[in-house]
Amino acid sequence: MKVPVTITVNGQVYQREVEPRMLLVHFLREVLGLTGTHVGCDTSQCGACVVLMDGKAVKSCTVFAVQADGAQITTIEGLARNGQLHPLQEGFWEMHGLQCGFCTPGMILAAYDLLQRNPNPTDEEIRHALEGNYCRCTGYHNIVRAVRYAAEKLRVQA
Amino acid sequence: MATRYFGVAMKRREDPRFITGRGTYVDDLTLPGLVYAAMVRSPHAHARIRAIHKEKALQHPGVIAVFTGKDMVDSGVKSLPCGWLLPGMKLPPHYPMAVDKVRHMGEIVAVVIAEDRYTAEDAAELVEVEYEPLPAVADGAKALQPGAPAVHDEAPDNVCFRWSIGDREKTDEAFRRAHRTVKVELVNQRLIPNAIEPRAAMAQYNPATDEYTLWVTSQNPHVHRLLMAAFVLGIPEHKLRVISPDVGGGFGSKIFLYPEETIVTWAARQVGRPVKWTARRRESFVSDAHGRDHITEAELAVDEKGKILGMRVKTIANLGAYLSTFAPAIPTYLYGTLLSGQYEIPTIYCEVTGVFTHTTPVDAYRGAGRPEATYVVERLMDLMARELGEDPAEFRRKNFIPPDKFPYQTPVALQYDSGNYEGALNKALEAIRYKELRRQQEELRKQGRYIGIGFSCYIEACGIAPSQVVGSLGAQAGLWESALVRVHPTGKVTVYTGSHTHGQGHETAFAQIVADELGIPIEDVEIVHGDTGSVPFGMGTYGSRSAPVGGSAIVLSLQKIKEKARKIAAYLLEAAEEDVVFEDGKFYVKGVPDRFKTFQEVALQAYLAHNYPPGLEPGLEASSFYDPKNFTFPFGTHICVVEVDPETGKVKILRYVAVDDAGRIINPLIAEGQVHGGIAQGIGQALLEGAIYDENAQLLSASLLDYALPRADDLPPFEIDHTVTPCPHNPLGVKGIGETGTIAATAAAVNAVMDALAPFGIRHIDMPLTPEKIWRAIQAARAA
Ligand code: FES
Ligand code: FES
């Protein structure tokens, strides 16, 4: 039994029929082919799957596609505007905030959520906010610097 | 030639695809007609398989096939091979799926192939396996006790091998003469690698051409191809193409040939459709090769002056239920040989017993043997300093191998190439402001606050080599690296490297080398890796070998390119070859820099071959296989400063200083990133991580809920610096930096906590140093 959903992803409206148990992350990856959102665990711990749902960070492995019916989703593919990298993307690049890149999309979107709530976070606040996102490669040092870079840039832009 | 890229902290060229979600990992791939595999895994650690009933699963809508171990073996599939053999070692078969018995929790007993992921997983639960549970043992020491359940009939006492290195008599004699000795029993606990990208494999078989293609999360696709084709599935090697695209971290765990990719490749032919499997994290926990798991008794002896006389080490290494691809090498040649550390130790004797248990196989995990060795050495150094009442830094300094003694022959087989250990120590002491810190520590102790300072002066052997030597030690493979450099007619360059990047930034660092050597813009250089269809046979990336071995192979090919290009240029310039100079991308006649041919002009002529040296072959490409003369030996000093809360047992890292020497650095940004990540994993072992098996060999820490990976707020910012002692025997002078952090950090963090707890008289606590363990130790000390 499939149910119809209408989900807006990165500004584009998609109408699809999905199994009620289909996870949002599989909807994005396998139905829409947006593979920038990753799956790193099965217990909602790693944060590789973080996307923005109506502007807020969610773990898309913990949301059913049907729960996103009517919602606006932003994935990593939709973050750059008109070929212009978002300051967070730029920050991760500039500060070497990624190595294998697998955690990166989730990390960037979790940081996006933080900077919306707190445009001028301390290093400790950054570390605390990213507690739900594992990175096995970077030791987080440069991720913190990347987020700080973006925060500064966004404040200048604002 | 003027260096324009080497040594520059360039941003990585691979990043744009990762920060925009355009990376291509195995699970991102799909094919027409793709079907999915779900593994049926044993819930028991040890059981006889009485029967497997497929019917219910087969009736489930969407299920295409169910296969068992017997199906595979009946069709001729062989055991997964072991790539490192020790004399007299037991080598029981390891089939991709269990045939008669399961020997660890999570071992595969059947595979379900279905139209989609969800259906495959549903149907996997419908496969009925009749087990007869048998007694099991998870602990290495318990497995050696008489009457312990045997993992394999071939090894009734569970001993896989007994191995030793060094001079026993001489060492015993040193201990008899000793002024003072210390002894410690320590456990280097089992770790679970947890690369954030789970392992995955997708395979396709084309019956028209009899060709297979396998996309797999691999650090060494050629090794995967060779082992799978020649040893397990009997596929002609040239009919199997292995592609390892973007890989989300490895840390050793993606080196090995695993059952799953073998099953998927075999099944793709059986069902006539491409098959994909991606590990759920709970599968990663039971099926990725684990790391470490040593139980060790170690002793150190010194004379009246506090100079070391000898070291004695006895280790039980838990290998798990089967021998993973390189398992026997890790607790032997990558461990026993490192026990000299940075110190002049006249004699060392080390004995290792490799043991089978009913647990997931153990193999290389970041550092692989060297962190275990460093932990032994650096714990002993601290304990001895404390025993003698000496400052731990000064005790180390006194025993360092002095800079004028290189190359230095250790009593455990290695010959260190170069080093300046005091230089790194001094720099680290300065960075941490050691004297002042000790004063503060003293004052704070009076206020009931417990600060600890921990050292780790480590040595690493990386870029494991040369092939002849490792061959004589049991390696079933050479350990060189390949590189093919292809110059296109327009002067653009594609490099095919046998190394594989899964986070290390080769696409940038290798391009920096190429652009400099050829004097061309870095934009003109493309680095290709991870595809047996285009890259010459390569050994892959592990053991911090990519820069020293893979990078050197590229340099060799570039030298050949330049030689040939010079011939062409000389012809075009109507000059003698010896008179032609190559600088900044231009060939000119010595003393006449205005008369020149650019690299691009020469490249074009190499392909046009119109105006061309007679007798010279057209084209401009070269390939090389670089076999290093020796290991390289990075070293350094790490200092960790912690505060322990005696009421809760919680450890807070206040500072972490790392001074590493990895020879010349190609890209400081990337090198520092490697150190950061390494330190995080080392601290993870010291304070957080550890696999826990219960009495029945059930893995209790089998999910990210139960296994503590370091999070952002568990770690401090790192203060990184380096010294530069170039490697004397490779063309780049580089040493390798991928594992230094992990090798160093575990001992530094543990030593720091033990230093903090010194006022309580606490001497040693086994890792991970969780608040509970520390709190209990303090309570016990207070009660005593
Ligand atoms: S996949 Fe790990 S939290 Fe969603
Ligand atoms: S960059 Fe590899 S997990 Fe974060």
PDB file of N, CA and C in Angstrom, chain B residues 205-275:
ATOM      1  N   TYR B 205      27.449  -8.619 -13.413  1.00  0.00           N
ATOM      2  CA  TYR B 205      28.071  -9.632 -14.260  1.00  0.00           C
ATOM      3  C   TYR B 205      27.457  -9.535 -15.636  1.00  0.00           C
ATOM      4  N   ASN B 206      28.314  -9.521 -16.657  1.00  0.00           N
ATOM      5  CA  ASN B 206      27.832  -9.448 -18.032  1.00  0.00           C
ATOM      6  C   ASN B 206      28.084 -10.798 -18.708  1.00  0.00           C
ATOM      7  N   PRO B 207      27.035 -11.594 -18.916  1.00  0.00           N
ATOM      8  CA  PRO B 207      27.250 -12.937 -19.469  1.00  0.00           C
ATOM      9  C   PRO B 207      27.763 -12.894 -20.902  1.00  0.00           C
ATOM     10  N   ALA B 208      27.498 -11.797 -21.608  1.00  0.00           N
ATOM     11  CA  ALA B 208      27.941 -11.732 -23.001  1.00  0.00           C
ATOM     12  C   ALA B 208      29.459 -11.636 -23.095  1.00  0.00           C
ATOM     13  N   THR B 209      30.075 -10.941 -22.128  1.00  0.00           N
ATOM     14  CA  THR B 209      31.537 -10.779 -22.178  1.00  0.00           C
ATOM     15  C   THR B 209      32.223 -11.563 -21.077  1.00  0.00           C
ATOM     16  N   ASP B 210      31.426 -12.159 -20.203  1.00  0.00           N
ATOM     17  CA  ASP B 210      31.957 -12.898 -19.061  1.00  0.00           C
ATOM     18  C   ASP B 210      32.754 -11.983 -18.135  1.00  0.00           C
ATOM     19  N   GLU B 211      32.324 -10.730 -18.039  1.00  0.00           N
ATOM     20  CA  GLU B 211      33.056  -9.773 -17.211  1.00  0.00           C
ATOM     21  C   GLU B 211      32.257  -9.360 -15.992  1.00  0.00           C
ATOM     22  N   TYR B 212      32.985  -9.201 -14.901  1.00  0.00           N
ATOM     23  CA  TYR B 212      32.396  -8.717 -13.659  1.00  0.00           C
ATOM     24  C   TYR B 212      32.889  -7.299 -13.389  1.00  0.00           C
ATOM     25  N   THR B 213      32.032  -6.493 -12.817  1.00  0.00           N
ATOM     26  CA  THR B 213      32.481  -5.208 -12.273  1.00  0.00           C
ATOM     27  C   THR B 213      32.001  -5.141 -10.831  1.00  0.00           C
ATOM     28  N   LEU B 214      32.927  -4.778  -9.955  1.00  0.00           N
ATOM     29  CA  LEU B 214      32.585  -4.648  -8.534  1.00  0.00           C
ATOM     30  C   LEU B 214      32.941  -3.239  -8.082  1.00  0.00           C
ATOM     31  N   TRP B 215      31.963  -2.549  -7.522  1.00  0.00           N
ATOM     32  CA  TRP B 215      32.216  -1.267  -6.874  1.00  0.00           C
ATOM     33  C   TRP B 215      32.249  -1.566  -5.370  1.00  0.00           C
ATOM     34  N   VAL B 216      33.320  -1.204  -4.746  1.00  0.00           N
ATOM     35  CA  VAL B 216      33.443  -1.602  -3.335  1.00  0.00           C
ATOM     36  C   VAL B 216      34.195  -0.538  -2.554  1.00  0.00           C
ATOM     37  N   THR B 217      33.854  -0.408  -1.291  1.00  0.00           N
ATOM     38  CA  THR B 217      34.538   0.519  -0.391  1.00  0.00           C
ATOM     39  C   THR B 217      35.892  -0.075  -0.047  1.00  0.00           C
ATOM     40  N   SER B 218      36.905   0.261  -0.835  1.00  0.00           N
ATOM     41  CA  SER B 218      38.201  -0.405  -0.672  1.00  0.00           C
ATOM     42  C   SER B 218      39.337   0.605  -0.614  1.00  0.00           C
ATOM     43  N   GLN B 219      40.286   0.336   0.257  1.00  0.00           N
ATOM     44  CA  GLN B 219      41.501   1.141   0.314  1.00  0.00           C
ATOM     45  C   GLN B 219      42.523   0.650  -0.713  1.00  0.00           C
ATOM     46  N   ASN B 220      42.248  -0.525  -1.311  1.00  0.00           N
ATOM     47  CA  ASN B 220      43.210  -1.119  -2.242  1.00  0.00           C
ATOM     48  C   ASN B 220      42.503  -2.031  -3.243  1.00  0.00           C
ATOM     49  N   PRO B 221      41.887  -1.401  -4.263  1.00  0.00           N
ATOM     50  CA  PRO B 221      41.069  -2.184  -5.186  1.00  0.00           C
ATOM     51  C   PRO B 221      41.822  -3.304  -5.912  1.00  0.00           C
ATOM     52  N   HIS B 222      43.116  -3.112  -6.207  1.00  0.00           N
ATOM     53  CA  HIS B 222      43.828  -4.198  -6.892  1.00  0.00           C
ATOM     54  C   HIS B 222      43.999  -5.404  -5.974  1.00  0.00           C
ATOM     55  N   VAL B 223      44.240  -5.136  -4.718  1.00  0.00           N
ATOM     56  CA  VAL B 223      44.382  -6.241  -3.770  1.00  0.00           C
ATOM     57  C   VAL B 223      43.049  -6.976  -3.659  1.00  0.00           C
ATOM     58  N   HIS B 224      41.975  -6.218  -3.601  1.00  0.00           N
ATOM     59  CA  HIS B 224      40.649  -6.830  -3.588  1.00  0.00           C
ATOM     60  C   HIS B 224      40.452  -7.723  -4.813  1.00  0.00           C
ATOM     61  N   ARG B 225      40.832  -7.182  -5.969  1.00  0.00           N
ATOM     62  CA  ARG B 225      40.608  -7.942  -7.195  1.00  0.00           C
ATOM     63  C   ARG B 225      41.428  -9.227  -7.193  1.00  0.00           C
ATOM     64  N   LEU B 226      42.706  -9.090  -6.873  1.00  0.00           N
ATOM     65  CA  LEU B 226      43.585 -10.254  -6.921  1.00  0.00           C
ATOM     66  C   LEU B 226      43.088 -11.347  -5.971  1.00  0.00           C
ATOM     67  N   LEU B 227      42.807 -10.956  -4.740  1.00  0.00           N
ATOM     68  CA  LEU B 227      42.423 -11.967  -3.750  1.00  0.00           C
ATOM     69  C   LEU B 227      41.099 -12.625  -4.131  1.00  0.00           C
ATOM     70  N   MET B 228      40.152 -11.794  -4.536  1.00  0.00           N
ATOM     71  CA  MET B 228      38.828 -12.341  -4.834  1.00  0.00           C
ATOM     72  C   MET B 228      38.852 -13.203  -6.094  1.00  0.00           C
ATOM     73  N   ALA B 229      39.524 -12.698  -7.123  1.00  0.00           N
ATOM     74  CA  ALA B 229      39.515 -13.409  -8.401  1.00  0.00           C
ATOM     75  C   ALA B 229      40.325 -14.702  -8.309  1.00  0.00           C
ATOM     76  N   ALA B 230      41.568 -14.577  -7.849  1.00  0.00           N
ATOM     77  CA  ALA B 230      42.471 -15.719  -7.938  1.00  0.00           C
ATOM     78  C   ALA B 230      42.248 -16.733  -6.822  1.00  0.00           C
ATOM     79  N   PHE B 231      41.866 -16.276  -5.650  1.00  0.00           N
ATOM     80  CA  PHE B 231      41.818 -17.193  -4.508  1.00  0.00           C
ATOM     81  C   PHE B 231      40.425 -17.690  -4.153  1.00  0.00           C
ATOM     82  N   VAL B 232      39.413 -16.843  -4.332  1.00  0.00           N
ATOM     83  CA  VAL B 232      38.103 -17.203  -3.785  1.00  0.00           C
ATOM     84  C   VAL B 232      37.111 -17.621  -4.870  1.00  0.00           C
ATOM     85  N   LEU B 233      36.926 -16.774  -5.874  1.00  0.00           N
ATOM     86  CA  LEU B 233      35.869 -17.039  -6.850  1.00  0.00           C
ATOM     87  C   LEU B 233      36.377 -17.692  -8.128  1.00  0.00           C
ATOM     88  N   GLY B 234      37.696 -17.731  -8.316  1.00  0.00           N
ATOM     89  CA  GLY B 234      38.219 -18.361  -9.518  1.00  0.00           C
ATOM     90  C   GLY B 234      37.835 -17.616 -10.799  1.00  0.00           C
ATOM     91  N   ILE B 235      37.767 -16.290 -10.719  1.00  0.00           N
ATOM     92  CA  ILE B 235      37.490 -15.476 -11.908  1.00  0.00           C
ATOM     93  C   ILE B 235      38.839 -15.095 -12.518  1.00  0.00           C
ATOM     94  N   PRO B 236      38.994 -15.202 -13.847  1.00  0.00           N
ATOM     95  CA  PRO B 236      40.256 -14.711 -14.431  1.00  0.00           C
ATOM     96  C   PRO B 236      40.437 -13.243 -14.040  1.00  0.00           C
ATOM     97  N   GLU B 237      41.628 -12.888 -13.611  1.00  0.00           N
ATOM     98  CA  GLU B 237      41.842 -11.563 -13.026  1.00  0.00           C
ATOM     99  C   GLU B 237      41.430 -10.433 -13.975  1.00  0.00           C
ATOM    100  N   HIS B 238      41.668 -10.638 -15.277  1.00  0.00           N
ATOM    101  CA  HIS B 238      41.364  -9.556 -16.225  1.00  0.00           C
ATOM    102  C   HIS B 238      39.864  -9.463 -16.515  1.00  0.00           C
ATOM    103  N   LYS B 239      39.089 -10.396 -15.982  1.00  0.00           N
ATOM    104  CA  LYS B 239      37.646 -10.334 -16.203  1.00  0.00           C
ATOM    105  C   LYS B 239      36.910  -9.732 -15.007  1.00  0.00           C
ATOM    106  N   LEU B 240      37.670  -9.292 -14.047  1.00  0.00           N
ATOM    107  CA  LEU B 240      37.051  -8.640 -12.885  1.00  0.00           C
ATOM    108  C   LEU B 240      37.618  -7.235 -12.787  1.00  0.00           C
ATOM    109  N   ARG B 241      36.742  -6.261 -12.869  1.00  0.00           N
ATOM    110  CA  ARG B 241      37.176  -4.874 -12.704  1.00  0.00           C
ATOM    111  C   ARG B 241      36.664  -4.404 -11.351  1.00  0.00           C
ATOM    112  N   VAL B 242      37.552  -3.866 -10.545  1.00  0.00           N
ATOM    113  CA  VAL B 242      37.157  -3.389  -9.221  1.00  0.00           C
ATOM    114  C   VAL B 242      37.317  -1.878  -9.181  1.00  0.00           C
ATOM    115  N   ILE B 243      36.251  -1.218  -8.785  1.00  0.00           N
ATOM    116  CA  ILE B 243      36.257   0.241  -8.709  1.00  0.00           C
ATOM    117  C   ILE B 243      35.959   0.644  -7.276  1.00  0.00           C
ATOM    118  N   SER B 244      36.828   1.456  -6.733  1.00  0.00           N
ATOM    119  CA  SER B 244      36.584   1.994  -5.396  1.00  0.00           C
ATOM    120  C   SER B 244      36.453   3.496  -5.544  1.00  0.00           C
ATOM    121  N   PRO B 245      35.232   3.989  -5.594  1.00  0.00           N
ATOM    122  CA  PRO B 245      35.030   5.418  -5.887  1.00  0.00           C
ATOM    123  C   PRO B 245      35.302   6.256  -4.632  1.00  0.00           C
ATOM    124  N   ASP B 246      34.551   7.285  -4.357  1.00  0.00           N
ATOM    125  CA  ASP B 246      34.754   8.019  -3.115  1.00  0.00           C
ATOM    126  C   ASP B 246      34.464   7.073  -1.954  1.00  0.00           C
ATOM    127  N   VAL B 247      35.346   7.104  -0.991  1.00  0.00           N
ATOM    128  CA  VAL B 247      35.201   6.213   0.160  1.00  0.00           C
ATOM    129  C   VAL B 247      35.210   7.060   1.427  1.00  0.00           C
ATOM    130  N   GLY B 248      34.238   6.806   2.270  1.00  0.00           N
ATOM    131  CA  GLY B 248      34.042   7.645   3.452  1.00  0.00           C
ATOM    132  C   GLY B 248      34.826   7.203   4.659  1.00  0.00           C
ATOM    133  N   GLY B 249      36.146   7.244   4.536  1.00  0.00           N
ATOM    134  CA  GLY B 249      37.010   6.878   5.664  1.00  0.00           C
ATOM    135  C   GLY B 249      37.278   5.384   5.677  1.00  0.00           C
ATOM    136  N   GLY B 250      38.477   5.024   6.086  1.00  0.00           N
ATOM    137  CA  GLY B 250      38.843   3.610   6.121  1.00  0.00           C
ATOM    138  C   GLY B 250      39.452   3.228   7.452  1.00  0.00           C
ATOM    139  N   PHE B 251      40.588   3.873   7.775  1.00  0.00           N
ATOM    140  CA  PHE B 251      41.296   3.616   9.035  1.00  0.00           C
ATOM    141  C   PHE B 251      41.722   2.167   9.144  1.00  0.00           C
ATOM    142  N   GLY B 252      41.950   1.551   8.020  1.00  0.00           N
ATOM    143  CA  GLY B 252      42.340   0.141   8.008  1.00  0.00           C
ATOM    144  C   GLY B 252      41.178  -0.766   7.675  1.00  0.00           C
ATOM    145  N   SER B 253      39.989  -0.404   8.128  1.00  0.00           N
ATOM    146  CA  SER B 253      38.876  -1.354   8.042  1.00  0.00           C
ATOM    147  C   SER B 253      38.440  -1.654   6.606  1.00  0.00           C
ATOM    148  N   LYS B 254      38.897  -0.881   5.637  1.00  0.00           N
ATOM    149  CA  LYS B 254      38.501  -1.140   4.257  1.00  0.00           C
ATOM    150  C   LYS B 254      39.663  -1.681   3.413  1.00  0.00           C
ATOM    151  N   ILE B 255      40.678  -2.195   4.107  1.00  0.00           N
ATOM    152  CA  ILE B 255      41.777  -2.858   3.399  1.00  0.00           C
ATOM    153  C   ILE B 255      41.360  -4.265   2.979  1.00  0.00           C
ATOM    154  N   PHE B 256      40.652  -4.931   3.836  1.00  0.00           N
ATOM    155  CA  PHE B 256      40.573  -6.389   3.787  1.00  0.00           C
ATOM    156  C   PHE B 256      39.521  -6.896   2.814  1.00  0.00           C
ATOM    157  N   LEU B 257      39.767  -8.116   2.339  1.00  0.00           N
ATOM    158  CA  LEU B 257      38.747  -8.781   1.537  1.00  0.00           C
ATOM    159  C   LEU B 257      37.746  -9.391   2.515  1.00  0.00           C
ATOM    160  N   TYR B 258      36.526  -8.942   2.415  1.00  0.00           N
ATOM    161  CA  TYR B 258      35.479  -9.381   3.332  1.00  0.00           C
ATOM    162  C   TYR B 258      34.531 -10.355   2.643  1.00  0.00           C
ATOM    163  N   PRO B 259      33.772 -11.100   3.437  1.00  0.00           N
ATOM    164  CA  PRO B 259      32.772 -11.992   2.861  1.00  0.00           C
ATOM    165  C   PRO B 259      31.751 -11.263   1.980  1.00  0.00           C
ATOM    166  N   GLU B 260      31.305 -10.077   2.412  1.00  0.00           N
ATOM    167  CA  GLU B 260      30.144  -9.472   1.755  1.00  0.00           C
ATOM    168  C   GLU B 260      30.376  -9.159   0.280  1.00  0.00           C
ATOM    169  N   GLU B 261      31.536  -8.558  -0.049  1.00  0.00           N
ATOM    170  CA  GLU B 261      31.759  -8.216  -1.462  1.00  0.00           C
ATOM    171  C   GLU B 261      31.914  -9.471  -2.305  1.00  0.00           C
ATOM    172  N   THR B 262      32.421 -10.517  -1.655  1.00  0.00           N
ATOM    173  CA  THR B 262      32.580 -11.783  -2.370  1.00  0.00           C
ATOM    174  C   THR B 262      31.203 -12.382  -2.670  1.00  0.00           C
ATOM    175  N   ILE B 263      30.337 -12.321  -1.680  1.00  0.00           N
ATOM    176  CA  ILE B 263      28.983 -12.862  -1.838  1.00  0.00           C
ATOM    177  C   ILE B 263      28.234 -12.107  -2.934  1.00  0.00           C
ATOM    178  N   VAL B 264      28.341 -10.788  -2.895  1.00  0.00           N
ATOM    179  CA  VAL B 264      27.609  -9.955  -3.844  1.00  0.00           C
ATOM    180  C   VAL B 264      28.099 -10.213  -5.275  1.00  0.00           C
ATOM    181  N   THR B 265      29.402 -10.360  -5.441  1.00  0.00           N
ATOM    182  CA  THR B 265      29.963 -10.601  -6.778  1.00  0.00           C
ATOM    183  C   THR B 265      29.509 -11.959  -7.304  1.00  0.00           C
ATOM    184  N   TRP B 266      29.579 -12.940  -6.434  1.00  0.00           N
ATOM    185  CA  TRP B 266      29.148 -14.294  -6.814  1.00  0.00           C
ATOM    186  C   TRP B 266      27.647 -14.305  -7.133  1.00  0.00           C
ATOM    187  N   ALA B 267      26.868 -13.623  -6.290  1.00  0.00           N
ATOM    188  CA  ALA B 267      25.410 -13.640  -6.440  1.00  0.00           C
ATOM    189  C   ALA B 267      24.958 -12.919  -7.706  1.00  0.00           C
ATOM    190  N   ALA B 268      25.713 -11.881  -8.106  1.00  0.00           N
ATOM    191  CA  ALA B 268      25.319 -11.137  -9.303  1.00  0.00           C
ATOM    192  C   ALA B 268      25.263 -12.071 -10.506  1.00  0.00           C
ATOM    193  N   ARG B 269      26.172 -13.016 -10.531  1.00  0.00           N
ATOM    194  CA  ARG B 269      26.158 -13.978 -11.635  1.00  0.00           C
ATOM    195  C   ARG B 269      25.014 -14.974 -11.469  1.00  0.00           C
ATOM    196  N   GLN B 270      24.777 -15.398 -10.245  1.00  0.00           N
ATOM    197  CA  GLN B 270      23.716 -16.382 -10.009  1.00  0.00           C
ATOM    198  C   GLN B 270      22.342 -15.842 -10.411  1.00  0.00           C
ATOM    199  N   VAL B 271      22.064 -14.597 -10.039  1.00  0.00           N
ATOM    200  CA  VAL B 271      20.719 -14.067 -10.293  1.00  0.00           C
ATOM    201  C   VAL B 271      20.633 -13.318 -11.620  1.00  0.00           C
ATOM    202  N   GLY B 272      21.772 -13.077 -12.255  1.00  0.00           N
ATOM    203  CA  GLY B 272      21.751 -12.416 -13.553  1.00  0.00           C
ATOM    204  C   GLY B 272      21.347 -10.954 -13.488  1.00  0.00           C
ATOM    205  N   ARG B 273      21.470 -10.365 -12.312  1.00  0.00           N
ATOM    206  CA  ARG B 273      21.174  -8.935 -12.177  1.00  0.00           C
ATOM    207  C   ARG B 273      22.215  -8.303 -11.258  1.00  0.00           C
ATOM    208  N   PRO B 274      22.462  -7.010 -11.402  1.00  0.00           N
ATOM    209  CA  PRO B 274      23.413  -6.374 -10.481  1.00  0.00           C
ATOM    210  C   PRO B 274      22.875  -6.397  -9.042  1.00  0.00           C
ATOM    211  N   VAL B 275      23.772  -6.606  -8.101  1.00  0.00           N
ATOM    212  CA  VAL B 275      23.380  -6.755  -6.698  1.00  0.00           C
ATOM    213  C   VAL B 275      24.141  -5.748  -5.846  1.00  0.00           C
TER     214      VAL B 275
END
